[in-house]
Coordinates of C-alpha atoms in Angstrom, one line a residue:
Chain A
M1 CA 21.9 -25.5 -26.3
N2 CA 19.9 -27.5 -23.8
R3 CA 21.5 -25.8 -20.9
R4 CA 20.8 -22.4 -22.3
R5 CA 17.1 -23.3 -22.6
V6 CA 17.0 -24.5 -19.0
T7 CA 18.5 -21.2 -17.9
V8 CA 16.0 -19.2 -20.0
V9 CA 13.1 -21.2 -18.5
A10 CA 14.3 -20.8 -15.0
A11 CA 14.8 -17.1 -15.5
A12 CA 11.3 -16.8 -16.9
V13 CA 9.9 -18.6 -13.9
G14 CA 11.9 -16.1 -11.7
V15 CA 10.3 -13.1 -13.5
V16 CA 6.8 -14.6 -13.1
A17 CA 7.4 -15.3 -9.5
G18 CA 8.7 -11.8 -8.8
A19 CA 5.7 -10.3 -10.6
A20 CA 3.3 -12.6 -8.7
G21 CA 5.0 -11.5 -5.5
L22 CA 4.4 -7.9 -6.3
G23 CA 0.7 -8.8 -6.9
V24 CA 0.4 -10.6 -3.6
L25 CA 2.0 -7.6 -1.8
A26 CA -0.3 -5.2 -3.5
M27 CA -3.4 -7.1 -2.4
P28 CA -5.0 -6.1 0.9
A29 CA -4.6 -8.7 3.6
G30 CA -7.6 -11.0 3.6
A31 CA -9.7 -11.3 6.8
G32 CA -9.8 -15.1 6.7
P33 CA -12.8 -17.3 7.1
A34 CA -15.5 -16.3 9.5
P35 CA -15.1 -18.1 12.8
V36 CA -17.8 -20.4 14.2
L37 CA -19.1 -19.1 17.5
P38 CA -22.0 -20.0 19.7
D39 CA -25.2 -18.1 19.0
V40 CA -25.9 -15.1 21.1
S41 CA -28.9 -12.8 21.2
A42 CA -28.5 -9.2 20.2
E43 CA -29.8 -8.0 23.6
S44 CA -27.4 -10.0 25.6
L45 CA -24.5 -9.1 23.3
V46 CA -25.2 -5.4 23.8
E47 CA -25.5 -5.9 27.5
S48 CA -22.2 -7.7 27.7
V49 CA -20.5 -4.9 25.8
L50 CA -21.9 -2.3 28.1
T51 CA -20.8 -4.2 31.2
A52 CA -17.4 -5.4 29.9
R53 CA -14.4 -4.7 32.0
P54 CA -11.5 -2.9 30.3
A55 CA -8.6 -5.2 29.5
A56 CA -4.9 -4.6 29.0
F57 CA -4.1 -4.6 25.3
G58 CA -1.8 -3.2 22.7
G59 CA -2.6 -2.8 19.0
S60 CA -3.0 -0.7 15.9
V61 CA -6.1 1.0 14.8
E62 CA -6.9 2.0 11.3
V63 CA -9.3 4.8 10.5
A64 CA -10.7 4.7 7.0
N65 CA -12.5 7.8 6.2
D66 CA -14.7 8.1 3.0
L67 CA -17.0 10.9 4.2
G68 CA -17.1 12.6 0.8
V69 CA -15.8 15.9 2.1
P70 CA -13.9 17.6 -0.7
A71 CA -10.1 17.7 -0.1
L72 CA -9.1 21.0 1.4
A73 CA -5.5 22.1 1.7
D74 CA -6.2 23.8 5.0
V75 CA -7.8 20.8 6.7
P76 CA -6.1 17.6 5.4
Q77 CA -7.5 15.5 8.2
L78 CA -11.0 15.8 6.8
A79 CA -10.0 14.5 3.4
D80 CA -10.8 10.9 2.5
G81 CA -8.2 8.4 3.2
E82 CA -6.8 6.1 5.8
S83 CA -4.8 6.9 8.9
K84 CA -3.3 4.8 11.6
L85 CA -2.8 5.0 15.3
R86 CA -1.2 2.7 17.8
M87 CA -2.4 2.3 21.3
W88 CA -1.6 0.4 24.5
S89 CA -3.6 0.3 27.7
D90 CA -2.9 -1.6 31.0
G91 CA -6.6 -1.7 31.7
E92 CA -6.2 0.5 34.8
G93 CA -6.1 4.0 33.4
R94 CA -2.6 4.1 32.1
V95 CA -2.6 4.5 28.3
R96 CA -0.2 5.3 25.5
V97 CA -1.4 6.5 22.1
Q98 CA 0.8 7.2 19.1
L99 CA -0.3 9.0 16.0
P100 CA 2.2 8.5 13.3
A101 CA 2.3 11.1 10.5
A102 CA 4.3 10.9 7.3
D103 CA 7.6 11.8 9.0
A104 CA 6.6 12.9 12.5
E105 CA 4.7 11.5 15.4
R106 CA 2.6 12.6 18.3
T107 CA 2.6 10.5 21.4
F108 CA 0.2 10.7 24.3
V109 CA 1.2 8.9 27.5
D110 CA -0.9 8.9 30.6
D111 CA 1.2 7.3 33.3
G112 CA -1.5 7.3 36.0
E113 CA -0.5 10.6 37.5
T114 CA 0.3 12.9 34.6
G115 CA -0.6 13.0 30.9
W116 CA 2.2 13.8 28.5
L117 CA 1.7 14.9 24.9
W118 CA 4.7 14.8 22.7
N119 CA 4.9 16.3 19.2
S120 CA 8.1 15.4 17.3
A121 CA 7.5 18.1 14.7
D122 CA 8.2 21.0 17.0
Q123 CA 9.8 19.0 19.9
T124 CA 7.2 20.1 22.4
V125 CA 5.9 18.3 25.4
T126 CA 2.6 19.3 27.0
K127 CA 1.8 18.2 30.5
L128 CA -1.8 17.5 31.2
P129 CA -3.5 16.5 34.4
H130 CA -4.2 12.8 34.7
G131 CA -7.4 11.7 33.1
A132 CA -7.7 14.7 30.9
S133 CA -8.3 12.5 27.9
A134 CA -10.6 10.1 29.7
E135 CA -13.3 8.7 27.5
P136 CA -16.6 10.4 27.9
K137 CA -18.7 8.2 30.2
L138 CA -22.1 7.0 29.1
D139 CA -24.4 9.4 30.9
L140 CA -28.1 8.8 30.3
D141 CA -29.3 11.0 33.0
P142 CA -27.0 13.9 33.6
D143 CA -29.2 15.7 36.1
G144 CA -29.9 12.5 38.1
E145 CA -28.5 11.1 41.2
Q146 CA -24.7 10.9 41.8
V147 CA -24.8 7.2 42.8
P148 CA -23.3 5.2 40.0
P149 CA -26.2 3.2 38.6
D150 CA -26.2 -0.6 38.3
P151 CA -24.4 -1.2 35.0
V152 CA -26.8 -4.1 34.0
A153 CA -29.8 -1.9 34.6
V154 CA -28.2 1.0 32.6
S155 CA -27.4 -1.4 29.7
R156 CA -31.0 -2.7 29.6
E157 CA -32.1 0.9 29.4
V158 CA -29.8 1.6 26.6
V159 CA -30.9 -1.5 24.7
A160 CA -34.6 -0.5 25.1
K161 CA -33.8 3.1 24.0
V162 CA -31.9 1.8 20.9
K163 CA -34.6 -0.7 20.0
E164 CA -37.2 2.0 19.9
F165 CA -35.8 3.4 16.7
S166 CA -33.7 0.6 15.3
D167 CA -33.5 -3.1 14.6
V168 CA -30.7 -4.7 16.4
A169 CA -29.4 -8.0 15.2
V170 CA -26.4 -10.2 15.3
D171 CA -25.4 -10.8 11.7
G172 CA -22.9 -13.6 11.7
T173 CA -19.3 -13.5 12.8
A174 CA -16.1 -12.0 11.4
R175 CA -12.4 -12.0 12.1
V176 CA -11.0 -8.7 13.1
A177 CA -7.3 -8.3 13.9
G178 CA -7.1 -12.1 14.1
R179 CA -9.8 -12.3 16.8
A180 CA -13.2 -13.9 16.5
T181 CA -16.0 -11.3 16.7
Y182 CA -19.8 -11.1 16.5
E183 CA -21.1 -8.7 13.9
L184 CA -23.7 -6.5 15.6
V185 CA -25.9 -4.6 13.2
L186 CA -28.0 -1.6 14.1
T187 CA -30.4 -0.7 11.3
P188 CA -32.7 2.3 11.4
K189 CA -36.4 1.4 11.4
P190 CA -38.0 2.1 8.0
T191 CA -39.8 5.1 9.2
E192 CA -36.5 6.9 10.2
R193 CA -35.5 9.5 7.7
T194 CA -31.8 9.2 7.7
V195 CA -29.0 8.8 5.1
L196 CA -27.4 6.1 7.2
R197 CA -28.2 2.5 6.2
E198 CA -26.7 0.7 9.1
V199 CA -24.0 0.7 11.7
R200 CA -22.0 -2.5 12.1
V201 CA -20.1 -3.2 15.2
A202 CA -17.7 -6.1 15.5
V203 CA -17.7 -7.3 19.1
D204 CA -14.9 -9.5 20.4
A205 CA -16.4 -12.8 21.4
E206 CA -14.3 -13.3 24.4
L207 CA -13.6 -9.8 25.8
R208 CA -16.9 -8.3 24.6
V209 CA -15.4 -5.0 23.5
P210 CA -16.0 -3.4 20.1
L211 CA -13.0 -4.1 17.8
R212 CA -14.4 -2.4 14.7
V213 CA -17.2 0.1 13.9
A214 CA -18.4 0.8 10.4
V215 CA -21.0 3.3 9.3
L216 CA -22.7 2.4 6.0
T217 CA -24.8 4.8 4.0
N218 CA -27.6 4.4 1.5
G219 CA -26.6 3.4 -2.0
T220 CA -23.1 2.0 -1.5
N221 CA -21.3 -0.9 0.1
N222 CA -18.2 1.0 1.1
P223 CA -18.4 2.3 4.6
A224 CA -18.4 6.0 5.0
V225 CA -16.3 5.6 8.2
R226 CA -14.6 2.5 9.4
V227 CA -12.6 2.4 12.6
G228 CA -11.1 -0.9 13.6
F229 CA -8.1 -2.7 15.0
T230 CA -5.7 -4.2 12.5
E231 CA -3.6 -5.7 15.2
L232 CA -4.4 -6.5 18.8
N233 CA -2.5 -8.2 21.5
V234 CA -4.5 -8.8 24.6
G235 CA -2.6 -9.2 27.9
P236 CA -0.3 -7.4 30.2
Q237 CA 1.8 -4.8 28.3
D238 CA 5.4 -3.7 28.9
A239 CA 5.3 -1.2 31.8
T240 CA 7.9 1.1 30.2
L241 CA 5.3 1.9 27.6
F242 CA 3.3 3.8 30.2
A243 CA 6.2 6.0 31.4
F244 CA 7.3 9.2 29.7
T245 CA 10.3 11.4 30.4
P246 CA 10.5 14.6 28.5
P247 CA 13.6 14.4 26.3
P248 CA 16.3 17.0 27.1
G249 CA 16.0 20.0 24.8
A250 CA 12.2 19.6 24.5
K251 CA 10.0 22.6 25.4
V252 CA 7.7 21.5 28.3
A253 CA 4.5 23.4 28.6
E254 CA 2.1 22.9 31.4
Q255 CA -1.6 23.2 30.7
Q256 CA -3.5 24.8 33.5
P257 CA -5.7 22.3 35.2
T258 CA -8.4 25.0 35.7
G259 CA -9.5 24.5 32.1
P260 CA -10.8 27.4 30.1
T261 CA -10.4 30.9 31.6
D262 CA -13.4 32.8 32.9
E263 CA -13.4 35.0 29.9
D264 CA -13.6 32.0 27.6
R265 CA -16.4 30.4 29.7
A266 CA -18.4 33.6 29.7
L267 CA -18.0 33.9 25.9
A268 CA -19.0 30.3 25.4
E269 CA -22.1 30.7 27.6
G270 CA -23.1 33.9 25.9
A271 CA -22.7 32.2 22.5
L272 CA -24.7 29.2 23.7
A273 CA -27.5 31.4 25.0
E274 CA -27.6 33.3 21.8
A275 CA -27.5 30.2 19.7
R276 CA -30.5 28.6 21.4
P277 CA -29.8 25.1 20.2
Q278 CA -32.9 23.0 19.5
V279 CA -33.4 19.4 18.8
H280 CA -35.9 18.4 16.2
G281 CA -37.1 14.9 15.7
E282 CA -35.9 11.8 17.5
G283 CA -34.0 8.6 16.9
W284 CA -31.9 8.6 13.8
D285 CA -33.4 11.6 12.1
V286 CA -32.5 14.0 14.9
V287 CA -31.6 17.5 13.6
I288 CA -29.9 20.1 15.7
T289 CA -30.5 23.7 14.9
A290 CA -29.0 26.8 16.3
R291 CA -28.7 30.4 15.5
T292 CA -25.3 32.1 15.2
P293 CA -24.5 35.7 14.8
E294 CA -23.9 36.4 11.2
N295 CA -20.2 36.8 11.4
A296 CA -19.7 34.3 14.1
L297 CA -17.6 31.9 12.1
A298 CA -15.3 34.5 10.8
G299 CA -14.9 35.9 14.3
L300 CA -14.2 32.5 15.6
A301 CA -11.5 31.9 13.1
E302 CA -9.8 35.1 14.0
R303 CA -10.0 34.3 17.7
E304 CA -8.5 30.9 17.2
R305 CA -5.1 32.2 16.2
P306 CA -4.4 35.5 17.7
G307 CA -1.3 37.3 16.5
T308 CA -0.8 35.2 13.4
P309 CA -0.1 37.0 10.2
A310 CA -3.1 37.8 8.1
E311 CA -2.2 35.3 5.3
D312 CA -2.4 32.5 7.8
E313 CA -6.0 33.1 8.6
V314 CA -8.7 30.8 7.4
D315 CA -10.9 32.3 4.8
V316 CA -14.2 31.0 6.2
A317 CA -16.4 32.4 3.4
G318 CA -14.1 31.0 0.8
L319 CA -13.9 27.7 2.5
L320 CA -17.7 27.4 2.7
A321 CA -18.0 28.3 -1.0
R322 CA -15.5 25.5 -1.9
V323 CA -17.1 22.8 0.3
G324 CA -20.8 23.5 0.0
K325 CA -23.3 24.4 -2.6
P326 CA -25.7 27.3 -2.5
V327 CA -29.3 26.4 -1.8
S328 CA -32.5 28.3 -1.3
G329 CA -36.2 27.7 -0.5
P330 CA -39.2 29.1 1.4
W331 CA -37.0 29.1 4.5
G332 CA -34.4 31.4 3.1
S333 CA -31.1 30.8 1.4
G334 CA -27.8 29.5 2.5
T335 CA -25.0 26.9 1.9
L336 CA -25.5 23.2 2.2
I337 CA -22.5 21.0 2.9
T338 CA -23.3 17.3 2.3
T339 CA -21.2 14.4 3.4
R340 CA -22.0 10.8 3.1
I341 CA -23.1 10.6 6.7
G342 CA -25.3 13.7 6.8
G343 CA -25.3 17.4 6.1
V344 CA -24.9 20.8 7.5
L345 CA -27.1 23.7 6.3
L346 CA -25.8 27.2 7.0
A347 CA -28.4 29.8 6.3
D348 CA -27.1 33.3 5.2
D349 CA -28.9 34.8 8.2
G350 CA -26.9 32.7 10.7
R351 CA -29.3 29.8 11.3
V352 CA -27.5 26.4 11.3
A353 CA -29.0 22.9 11.1
F354 CA -27.2 19.6 11.0
G355 CA -27.9 15.9 11.3
A356 CA -27.5 12.5 9.6
V357 CA -30.4 13.2 7.4
P358 CA -31.1 14.2 3.8
E359 CA -31.4 17.8 2.6
Q360 CA -35.2 17.9 2.8
V361 CA -35.3 17.1 6.6
L362 CA -32.6 19.7 7.2
T363 CA -34.7 22.4 5.4
E364 CA -37.8 21.4 7.3
A365 CA -36.0 21.7 10.6
I366 CA -34.4 25.1 9.7
A367 CA -37.7 26.5 8.7
Q368 CA -38.9 26.0 12.3
V369 CA -36.1 28.1 13.7
K370 CA -37.4 31.6 14.5
Chain B
M1 CA 42.1 -36.8 -28.8
T2 CA 42.2 -35.9 -25.1
N3 CA 39.5 -34.1 -23.4
P4 CA 40.6 -30.7 -22.1
V5 CA 40.9 -30.8 -18.3
V6 CA 38.0 -28.8 -16.9
T7 CA 39.6 -26.5 -14.4
R8 CA 37.2 -24.2 -12.6
A9 CA 38.4 -21.2 -10.7
P10 CA 37.3 -21.3 -7.1
L11 CA 34.3 -19.1 -6.5
G12 CA 36.0 -17.2 -3.7
R13 CA 38.8 -16.1 -5.9
Q14 CA 36.3 -15.0 -8.6
L15 CA 34.4 -12.9 -6.2
R16 CA 37.5 -11.3 -4.8
S17 CA 38.8 -10.5 -8.2
E18 CA 35.5 -8.9 -9.2
L19 CA 35.6 -6.7 -6.0
R20 CA 39.2 -5.8 -6.7
W21 CA 38.2 -4.9 -10.3
I22 CA 35.5 -2.5 -9.0
V23 CA 37.6 -0.9 -6.2
R24 CA 40.5 -0.3 -8.5
R25 CA 38.6 1.9 -10.8
P26 CA 39.5 5.5 -10.0
R27 CA 35.8 6.6 -10.3
T28 CA 34.8 4.2 -7.6
V29 CA 37.2 5.8 -5.1
I30 CA 36.2 9.3 -6.2
G31 CA 32.5 8.4 -5.9
L32 CA 32.9 6.9 -2.4
S33 CA 34.8 10.0 -1.3
A34 CA 32.1 12.2 -2.7
L35 CA 29.5 10.2 -0.8
C36 CA 31.3 10.9 2.4
L37 CA 30.7 14.6 1.8
V38 CA 26.9 14.1 2.0
P39 CA 26.6 13.5 5.8
V40 CA 29.2 16.2 6.4
L41 CA 27.3 18.8 4.3
A42 CA 24.0 17.7 5.8
G43 CA 25.4 17.9 9.3
I44 CA 26.8 21.4 8.8
G45 CA 23.6 22.6 7.2
L46 CA 21.5 21.2 10.1
W47 CA 24.0 22.6 12.6
F48 CA 23.3 26.1 11.3
A49 CA 19.6 25.5 11.2
V50 CA 19.5 24.3 14.8
D51 CA 20.9 27.6 16.0
G52 CA 17.8 29.5 14.7
D53 CA 14.4 29.6 16.4
G54 CA 12.1 26.6 16.3
P55 CA 12.7 23.2 14.8
A56 CA 15.6 22.7 12.4
G57 CA 13.3 21.4 9.7
P58 CA 10.5 19.0 9.0
G59 CA 10.5 15.3 9.9
L60 CA 13.7 13.9 11.3
A61 CA 15.5 17.2 11.1
A62 CA 13.2 18.5 13.9
I63 CA 14.6 16.1 16.5
I64 CA 18.3 16.4 15.5
A65 CA 19.3 19.0 18.1
G66 CA 21.4 17.3 20.8
N67 CA 20.6 14.0 19.1
G68 CA 23.6 13.3 16.8
L69 CA 22.9 9.6 16.2
V70 CA 19.8 10.7 14.1
L71 CA 22.1 12.2 11.5
P72 CA 23.1 8.8 9.8
V73 CA 19.5 7.9 9.5
F74 CA 18.6 11.3 8.2
T75 CA 21.4 11.2 5.7
L76 CA 20.4 7.7 4.4
F77 CA 16.8 8.9 3.9
L78 CA 18.2 12.0 2.2
A79 CA 20.3 9.9 -0.2
L80 CA 17.8 7.2 -0.9
P81 CA 15.5 8.9 -3.4
L82 CA 18.2 9.8 -6.0
L83 CA 21.8 9.5 -4.9
L84 CA 21.9 5.9 -3.8
P85 CA 20.0 4.6 -6.9
L86 CA 22.5 6.5 -9.0
V87 CA 25.4 4.8 -7.2
G88 CA 23.8 1.4 -7.7
A89 CA 23.1 2.1 -11.3
I90 CA 26.7 3.2 -12.0
W91 CA 28.0 -0.1 -10.7
A92 CA 25.4 -2.2 -12.5
A93 CA 26.2 -0.3 -15.7
D94 CA 29.9 -0.9 -15.3
G95 CA 29.4 -4.5 -14.6
L96 CA 27.9 -5.7 -17.9
A97 CA 27.4 -2.7 -20.3
G98 CA 30.8 -1.2 -19.4
E99 CA 32.5 -4.5 -20.1
A100 CA 30.6 -4.9 -23.4
Q101 CA 31.7 -1.4 -24.4
H102 CA 35.3 -2.2 -23.8
G103 CA 34.9 -5.5 -25.6
T104 CA 35.9 -7.5 -22.5
L105 CA 32.5 -9.0 -22.0
R106 CA 33.0 -11.2 -25.0
G107 CA 36.1 -12.7 -23.4
L108 CA 34.1 -13.4 -20.2
L109 CA 31.2 -15.0 -22.1
L110 CA 33.7 -17.3 -24.0
S111 CA 35.6 -18.2 -20.9
P112 CA 34.8 -21.5 -19.2
V113 CA 32.6 -19.8 -16.6
G114 CA 28.8 -20.4 -16.8
R115 CA 26.8 -17.4 -17.7
V116 CA 24.6 -17.6 -14.6
R117 CA 27.7 -17.8 -12.5
L118 CA 29.1 -14.8 -14.3
L119 CA 25.9 -12.8 -13.6
A120 CA 26.0 -14.0 -9.9
I121 CA 29.6 -12.7 -9.6
K122 CA 28.7 -9.4 -11.2
A123 CA 25.6 -9.1 -9.0
F124 CA 27.7 -9.9 -5.9
G125 CA 30.1 -7.1 -6.8
V126 CA 27.2 -4.6 -7.2
A127 CA 25.5 -5.8 -4.0
T128 CA 28.7 -5.7 -1.9
M129 CA 29.7 -2.2 -3.1
T130 CA 26.1 -0.9 -2.5
L131 CA 26.2 -2.2 1.1
A132 CA 29.7 -0.7 1.5
A133 CA 28.5 2.7 0.2
V134 CA 25.4 2.7 2.5
A135 CA 27.4 1.6 5.5
L136 CA 30.1 4.3 4.7
L137 CA 27.4 7.0 4.7
A138 CA 26.0 5.7 8.0
V139 CA 29.4 5.6 9.7
V140 CA 30.5 9.0 8.5
G141 CA 27.0 10.3 9.5
A142 CA 27.2 8.9 13.0
V143 CA 30.7 10.3 13.6
V144 CA 29.8 13.8 12.2
G145 CA 26.5 13.7 14.1
V146 CA 28.1 12.9 17.4
V147 CA 30.8 15.5 16.9
L148 CA 28.4 18.3 15.8
F149 CA 25.3 17.5 17.9
G150 CA 26.5 15.2 20.7
G151 CA 24.0 13.4 22.7
Q152 CA 23.6 10.2 24.6
G153 CA 21.5 7.6 22.9
M154 CA 18.9 8.4 20.3
L155 CA 15.7 10.3 20.6
T156 CA 13.0 8.6 18.5
L157 CA 10.1 10.3 16.8
S158 CA 7.9 8.8 19.5
G159 CA 9.7 10.8 22.2
N160 CA 11.6 8.0 23.9
T161 CA 15.3 8.0 24.2
L162 CA 17.0 4.7 23.2
P163 CA 20.3 3.7 24.9
V164 CA 23.4 3.8 22.7
G165 CA 23.3 0.0 22.0
A166 CA 19.7 0.1 20.8
A167 CA 20.5 3.3 18.8
L168 CA 23.3 1.6 17.0
G169 CA 21.0 -1.3 16.3
R170 CA 18.5 1.0 14.7
I171 CA 21.2 2.6 12.5
A172 CA 22.4 -0.9 11.4
L173 CA 18.8 -1.8 10.7
T174 CA 18.4 1.3 8.6
V175 CA 21.6 0.5 6.7
L176 CA 20.2 -3.0 5.9
L177 CA 16.7 -1.7 4.9
V178 CA 18.1 1.1 2.6
T179 CA 20.6 -1.3 1.1
V180 CA 17.9 -3.8 0.1
Q181 CA 16.0 -0.9 -1.6
V182 CA 19.0 0.1 -3.6
W183 CA 19.5 -3.6 -4.5
G184 CA 16.0 -3.5 -6.0
V185 CA 16.9 -0.6 -8.2
A186 CA 20.4 -2.0 -9.1
A187 CA 18.9 -5.4 -10.1
I188 CA 16.7 -3.6 -12.7
A189 CA 19.8 -1.7 -13.8
M190 CA 21.6 -5.0 -14.2
A191 CA 18.8 -6.2 -16.5
I192 CA 19.2 -3.0 -18.6
S193 CA 22.9 -3.4 -18.4
A194 CA 22.7 -6.9 -20.0
C195 CA 20.8 -5.5 -22.9
T196 CA 23.0 -2.6 -24.0
E197 CA 26.7 -1.8 -24.4
H198 CA 26.4 1.8 -23.4
P199 CA 26.7 2.4 -19.6
L200 CA 25.2 5.9 -20.0
V201 CA 22.0 4.3 -21.3
V202 CA 21.8 2.1 -18.2
M203 CA 22.2 5.1 -15.8
A204 CA 19.8 7.3 -17.7
A205 CA 17.1 4.6 -18.0
T206 CA 17.4 3.6 -14.3
M207 CA 17.3 7.2 -13.0
A208 CA 14.4 8.0 -15.4
G209 CA 12.6 5.0 -14.0
V210 CA 13.2 6.0 -10.4
I211 CA 12.1 9.6 -11.1
V212 CA 9.0 8.6 -13.1
S213 CA 7.9 6.2 -10.4
G214 CA 8.4 8.9 -7.8
V215 CA 6.2 11.2 -9.9
L216 CA 3.5 8.5 -10.4
G217 CA 3.4 8.1 -6.7
V218 CA 2.2 11.7 -6.3
F219 CA -1.0 11.3 -8.2
S220 CA -3.8 10.0 -6.0
S221 CA -5.8 8.9 -9.1
L222 CA -3.1 6.3 -9.7
D223 CA -3.3 4.8 -6.2
W224 CA -4.0 1.3 -7.7
L225 CA -0.5 1.5 -9.2
H226 CA 1.3 2.7 -6.0
P227 CA 1.7 -0.7 -4.3
Y228 CA 3.7 -1.9 -7.3
L229 CA 6.2 1.0 -7.3
I230 CA 9.4 0.4 -5.4
T231 CA 9.6 4.1 -4.5
S232 CA 6.3 3.9 -2.6
G233 CA 7.9 2.0 0.2
W234 CA 10.7 4.5 0.7
N235 CA 8.8 7.1 2.7
K236 CA 7.6 4.4 5.1
L237 CA 11.1 3.4 6.1
V238 CA 10.9 6.3 8.5
D239 CA 9.1 3.8 10.8
V240 CA 12.6 2.7 11.9
M241 CA 12.7 5.9 14.0
R242 CA 9.5 5.0 15.9
D243 CA 9.4 3.2 19.2
P244 CA 8.2 0.5 19.8
L245 CA 9.4 -0.5 16.3
P246 CA 6.5 -1.1 14.0
T247 CA 7.7 -3.9 11.7
G248 CA 4.7 -4.2 9.3
E249 CA 5.6 -1.6 6.7
L250 CA 9.4 -2.4 7.0
W251 CA 8.8 -6.0 6.1
H252 CA 6.4 -5.0 3.3
S253 CA 8.8 -2.6 1.6
T254 CA 11.7 -5.1 2.0
A255 CA 9.6 -7.8 0.4
L256 CA 8.7 -5.3 -2.4
A257 CA 12.4 -4.6 -3.1
G258 CA 13.0 -8.4 -3.0
C259 CA 10.5 -8.9 -5.8
Y260 CA 12.3 -6.3 -7.8
V261 CA 15.7 -8.0 -7.2
L262 CA 14.2 -11.3 -8.4
I263 CA 12.6 -9.8 -11.5
G264 CA 15.7 -7.8 -12.4
L265 CA 18.2 -10.6 -12.0
S266 CA 16.0 -13.1 -13.8
L267 CA 15.6 -10.7 -16.8
A268 CA 19.4 -10.2 -16.8
A269 CA 20.0 -13.9 -16.7
M270 CA 17.5 -14.5 -19.6
R271 CA 19.3 -11.9 -21.7
L272 CA 22.8 -13.1 -20.9
A273 CA 21.9 -16.7 -21.6
T274 CA 20.6 -15.9 -25.1
K275 CA 23.4 -13.4 -25.9
D276 CA 25.7 -14.3 -28.8
S277 CA 29.2 -14.2 -27.7

């Protein structure tokens, strides 16, 4: 009798332990206590970020997207949710990026001479010239001299520019991917008419590189977009990661290094000239307006996929109706697509305005487009 | 009055006799032979698909051309959602409910073998047979894959080709991971099996549970529930085909299945301990 009771109690403990284990597994991993770091001023932190040298690392990045764009079957990437990517860099231009999908994977390897893009879903390899995916460089003065400017001077300029419209502060510390970081917060000045509340950047205390960026909007504490490392190993990486041999049986396509064809370029230039993009406002409430031919979007969609069967084509008008809501005012009428980080206003006559601003600022800007 | 001499059968002999008891059932042999057909049929189907234009299918099927060692992994993931849970449930159902139906469980409960020990022996039988079934699928799959598709090494989803040794290691890892998941389902089936004397009820309830949790996993409005469902970890096992191997999700789903094993066996022990013989 007694032994039976012991067995029952032990089994009950087992059930509780198992259920507790499920609960622990279901909980998101905690970030741990905030590290204690020496104080640093926001200005010197930003400067050190802009002048930091790239380091060799390997890690996983998580992109959490909560933009508030309605889920569309045609464009699943836009829908809210989380996606992961894994990347490695040797700090000298050789990189490897892997984008895992549910049961497939895309891999990009730049081995220093050639870029390789592998897609497991259709077993294709695309050869790209080296540096095709290089990060866009910070270019404050595109028409200026060709001499590379002094990075410290450039970073001071950037800080001054940012401070004109925002408050920059260091708001404590945090732990990102197990590393100690400073939380740099950019807040729009109260006069800025934007839907964004603040941008938080977690800067690694040692390497001075951003490890996490979060964009927060008015009225909620959940970031609209959060991109950050979940795992980071700094140090030399295995050299075999930066080599790629197309597997036998894969189709290898070579992308022309000449870029877009002349026809494409002429078309783009013509469209740009016709669109006459304009910038209204400055700082955070910048709104960009343009004018498109009335059927430009539909035409673009058809051009994108020549030779595909008709049922494959994107129904642009239908798409707009599903994503946006009809609006009208003294400026005319059109469709407004709002996301949590801004909006796009598409007037029926082809005018377009977009920016990280509320609807009213968009309509003000679009009214100025002739 | 003399105390009866307590003679305990050695554990090894008990475990061996349990395994012999399972293997001797004709339905076990028939079931295992039928399982061998799965990789053969999948291989032949993919072999015809590879001949056509474009990829042979979504996911792992896309990289199978000239890459035969992917077939065992493909087959295991194909069998994991329904077939392998069914296999685990059948053995768990025969272990306790089947014995109860034939009236032989009464003898086992009265015999001088502790009830926890009895459950351990039964669980060992189910676990070993599950591992054997999964390994059998993988071995047949590897042989069929190499015969039909050939190939040196294994092309991963990431585009790297692993040498043969590493490829066999990945297949062995897949066998282990899939087996632990089936153990999770079979442990719950053992708990049901301890409560009833109808083996069919065990199988039906287990399969219903697997199917329902698969369906619940589809609804995004129930995403708070998903981390608790054993089926939610099954899709992520495909990480085993990525290179370098990401271990995070694999550990996570294995730990999830481990929790299910603990809960299922504890419930079964609780029921067996309180059962009137």
